[in-house]
Amino acid sequence: KQEVTQIPAALSVPEGENLVLNCSFTDSAIYNLQWFRQDPGKGLTSLLLIQSSQREQTSGRLNASLDKSSGRSTLYIAASQPGDSATYLCAVIWGGSEKLVFGKGMKLTVNP
Amino acid sequence: DVKVTQSSRYLVKRTGEKVFLECVQDMDHENMFWYRQDPGLGLRLIYFSYDVKMKEKGDIPEGYSVSREKKERFSLILESASTNQTSMYLCASRKIPGEQYFGPGTRLTVT
């Protein structure tokens, strides 16, 4: 079964720390992988999309990497801020499918 | 900027009512999706559509139907609302092979 796992489910850190959020997936034959952010009571905001042929993508303080052979992606957040507090979700599309498979998400709290 | 809009942010309906949730995207995306999100259960796919008048069941289609008469609009229909359909409903769209974009969500309460 194709699954996406995010561990831990929650993380609380002081402001200013550099963070690594983990995502693992079964089956390396992915089409692409996408990271999202969700604030309480809101929809999902797309942060980064990594195609299967890419190793990483960057946007501002965010950097996402992809290692298909080990079934892992990491989202790196530099110099975390209280405004980064949200739930972060990882989602994968495997080849031959139209559907994103989501992890359960990781709730991040950045304390001032 | 891609924009996905949903007709209501909050909705309160009574058991047995027919409920329509509307979703519109403005970027000519082929694929559109309806999810529901519940605490502890994550995002679950209800239905998706890959073209006008085309639809496919997701993981939890029971009690729901959909309609896609125009490319930009995807409707979710609850034929007879029940209390276990109280949830956050999220619409999304995607242009193959790109990013998926979500609307702001509709929090539906069925009493």
Tab-separated table of N, CA and C in Angstrom, chain B residues 49-100:
chain	number	residue	atom	x	y	z
B	49	SER	N	-12.447	14.891	-10.316
B	49	SER	CA	-12.861	14.998	-11.716
B	49	SER	C	-11.644	15.388	-12.538
B	50	TYR	N	-11.449	14.720	-13.665
B	50	TYR	CA	-10.301	15.029	-14.520
B	50	TYR	C	-10.712	15.709	-15.816
B	51	ASP	N	-12.020	15.963	-15.956
B	51	ASP	CA	-12.502	16.686	-17.140
B	51	ASP	C	-13.985	16.993	-16.930
B	52	VAL	N	-14.502	17.848	-17.796
B	52	VAL	CA	-15.933	18.171	-17.705
B	52	VAL	C	-16.757	16.890	-17.824
B	53	LYS	N	-17.748	16.758	-16.972
B	53	LYS	CA	-18.677	15.632	-16.925
B	53	LYS	C	-18.020	14.308	-16.534
B	54	MET	N	-16.730	14.331	-16.193
B	54	MET	CA	-16.051	13.107	-15.778
B	54	MET	C	-15.835	13.163	-14.273
B	55	LYS	N	-16.010	12.024	-13.612
B	55	LYS	CA	-15.812	11.968	-12.180
B	55	LYS	C	-15.321	10.577	-11.794
B	56	GLU	N	-14.603	10.542	-10.670
B	56	GLU	CA	-14.188	9.248	-10.132
B	56	GLU	C	-14.339	9.281	-8.623
B	57	LYS	N	-14.712	8.153	-8.071
B	57	LYS	CA	-14.851	8.052	-6.626
B	57	LYS	C	-13.476	8.080	-5.969
B	58	GLY	N	-13.457	8.727	-4.816
B	58	GLY	CA	-12.272	8.710	-3.990
B	58	GLY	C	-12.374	7.625	-2.935
B	59	ASP	N	-11.878	7.922	-1.759
B	59	ASP	CA	-11.833	6.917	-0.701
B	59	ASP	C	-13.133	6.805	0.089
B	60	ILE	N	-13.910	7.901	0.135
B	60	ILE	CA	-15.130	7.899	0.964
B	60	ILE	C	-16.297	8.550	0.210
B	61	PRO	N	-16.751	7.988	-0.912
B	61	PRO	CA	-17.807	8.627	-1.706
B	61	PRO	C	-19.231	8.441	-1.169
B	62	GLU	N	-19.405	7.535	-0.224
B	62	GLU	CA	-20.770	7.198	0.216
B	62	GLU	C	-21.454	8.421	0.827
B	63	GLY	N	-22.670	8.686	0.372
B	63	GLY	CA	-23.464	9.800	0.879
B	63	GLY	C	-23.227	11.104	0.133
B	64	TYR	N	-22.341	11.063	-0.872
B	64	TYR	CA	-22.000	12.267	-1.651
B	64	TYR	C	-22.177	12.006	-3.138
B	65	SER	N	-22.415	13.077	-3.880
B	65	SER	CA	-22.320	13.025	-5.336
B	65	SER	C	-21.671	14.320	-5.792
B	66	VAL	N	-21.281	14.367	-7.059
B	66	VAL	CA	-20.614	15.556	-7.590
B	66	VAL	C	-21.153	15.875	-8.971
B	67	SER	N	-20.856	17.106	-9.381
B	67	SER	CA	-21.256	17.556	-10.716
B	67	SER	C	-20.174	18.473	-11.253
B	68	ARG	N	-19.818	18.234	-12.524
B	68	ARG	CA	-18.883	19.140	-13.188
B	68	ARG	C	-19.398	19.386	-14.603
B	69	GLU	N	-20.170	20.461	-14.732
B	69	GLU	CA	-20.751	20.835	-16.020
B	69	GLU	C	-19.865	21.811	-16.790
B	70	LYS	N	-19.041	22.560	-16.076
B	70	LYS	CA	-18.079	23.475	-16.689
B	70	LYS	C	-16.702	23.211	-16.096
B	71	LYS	N	-15.681	23.496	-16.879
B	71	LYS	CA	-14.319	23.158	-16.455
B	71	LYS	C	-13.941	23.853	-15.155
B	72	GLU	N	-14.409	25.075	-14.955
B	72	GLU	CA	-13.967	25.832	-13.792
B	72	GLU	C	-14.763	25.541	-12.519
B	73	ARG	N	-15.824	24.772	-12.603
B	73	ARG	CA	-16.732	24.617	-11.465
B	73	ARG	C	-16.944	23.147	-11.120
B	74	PHE	N	-16.816	22.834	-9.832
B	74	PHE	CA	-16.975	21.451	-9.351
B	74	PHE	C	-17.834	21.500	-8.094
B	75	SER	N	-18.964	20.848	-8.140
B	75	SER	CA	-19.921	20.914	-7.028
B	75	SER	C	-19.976	19.597	-6.274
B	76	LEU	N	-20.069	19.706	-4.972
B	76	LEU	CA	-20.256	18.539	-4.104
B	76	LEU	C	-21.674	18.596	-3.550
B	77	ILE	N	-22.375	17.480	-3.641
B	77	ILE	CA	-23.775	17.432	-3.224
B	77	ILE	C	-23.954	16.378	-2.138
B	78	LEU	N	-24.575	16.799	-1.054
B	78	LEU	CA	-24.982	15.869	-0.010
B	78	LEU	C	-26.486	15.679	-0.189
B	79	GLU	N	-26.877	14.514	-0.668
B	79	GLU	CA	-28.265	14.300	-1.042
B	79	GLU	C	-29.210	14.418	0.156
B	80	SER	N	-28.794	13.906	1.288
B	80	SER	CA	-29.589	13.962	2.511
B	80	SER	C	-28.608	14.057	3.674
B	81	ALA	N	-28.357	15.283	4.111
B	81	ALA	CA	-27.287	15.511	5.081
B	81	ALA	C	-27.537	14.745	6.379
B	82	SER	N	-26.437	14.228	6.931
B	82	SER	CA	-26.507	13.545	8.217
B	82	SER	C	-25.461	14.138	9.151
B	83	THR	N	-25.645	13.923	10.443
B	83	THR	CA	-24.745	14.543	11.425
B	83	THR	C	-23.304	14.065	11.253
B	84	ASN	N	-23.106	12.856	10.737
B	84	ASN	CA	-21.727	12.381	10.548
B	84	ASN	C	-21.050	12.995	9.328
B	85	GLN	N	-21.754	13.877	8.644
B	85	GLN	CA	-21.146	14.636	7.557
B	85	GLN	C	-20.719	16.030	8.012
B	86	THR	N	-20.859	16.318	9.302
B	86	THR	CA	-20.297	17.535	9.873
B	86	THR	C	-18.784	17.455	9.755
B	87	SER	N	-18.186	18.441	9.072
B	87	SER	CA	-16.756	18.352	8.778
B	87	SER	C	-16.290	19.640	8.105
B	88	MET	N	-14.974	19.718	7.880
B	88	MET	CA	-14.393	20.749	7.025
B	88	MET	C	-14.267	20.149	5.632
B	89	TYR	N	-14.809	20.852	4.636
B	89	TYR	CA	-14.749	20.381	3.256
B	89	TYR	C	-13.798	21.289	2.473
B	90	LEU	N	-12.865	20.649	1.786
B	90	LEU	CA	-11.830	21.372	1.043
B	90	LEU	C	-11.882	20.982	-0.420
B	91	CYS	N	-11.884	21.998	-1.261
B	91	CYS	CA	-11.825	21.794	-2.705
B	91	CYS	C	-10.405	22.109	-3.178
B	92	ALA	N	-9.973	21.440	-4.227
B	92	ALA	CA	-8.643	21.677	-4.771
B	92	ALA	C	-8.667	21.522	-6.286
B	93	SER	N	-7.681	22.128	-6.937
B	93	SER	CA	-7.548	21.937	-8.378
B	93	SER	C	-6.087	21.804	-8.739
B	94	ARG	N	-5.843	21.198	-9.886
B	94	ARG	CA	-4.465	20.993	-10.323
B	94	ARG	C	-4.409	20.911	-11.831
B	95	LYS	N	-3.360	21.547	-12.396
B	95	LYS	CA	-3.078	21.405	-13.815
B	95	LYS	C	-1.949	20.391	-13.937
B	96	ILE	N	-2.168	19.347	-14.668
B	96	ILE	CA	-1.169	18.297	-14.802
B	96	ILE	C	0.054	18.851	-15.536
B	97	PRO	N	1.290	18.655	-15.060
B	97	PRO	CA	1.687	17.903	-13.867
B	97	PRO	C	2.075	18.789	-12.696
B	98	GLY	N	1.375	19.861	-12.475
B	98	GLY	CA	1.819	20.895	-11.557
B	98	GLY	C	1.333	20.770	-10.131
B	99	GLU	N	1.398	21.921	-9.455
B	99	GLU	CA	1.012	22.003	-8.054
B	99	GLU	C	-0.499	21.877	-7.896
B	100	GLN	N	-0.881	21.363	-6.725
B	100	GLN	CA	-2.285	21.324	-6.371
B	100	GLN	C	-2.568	22.518	-5.472
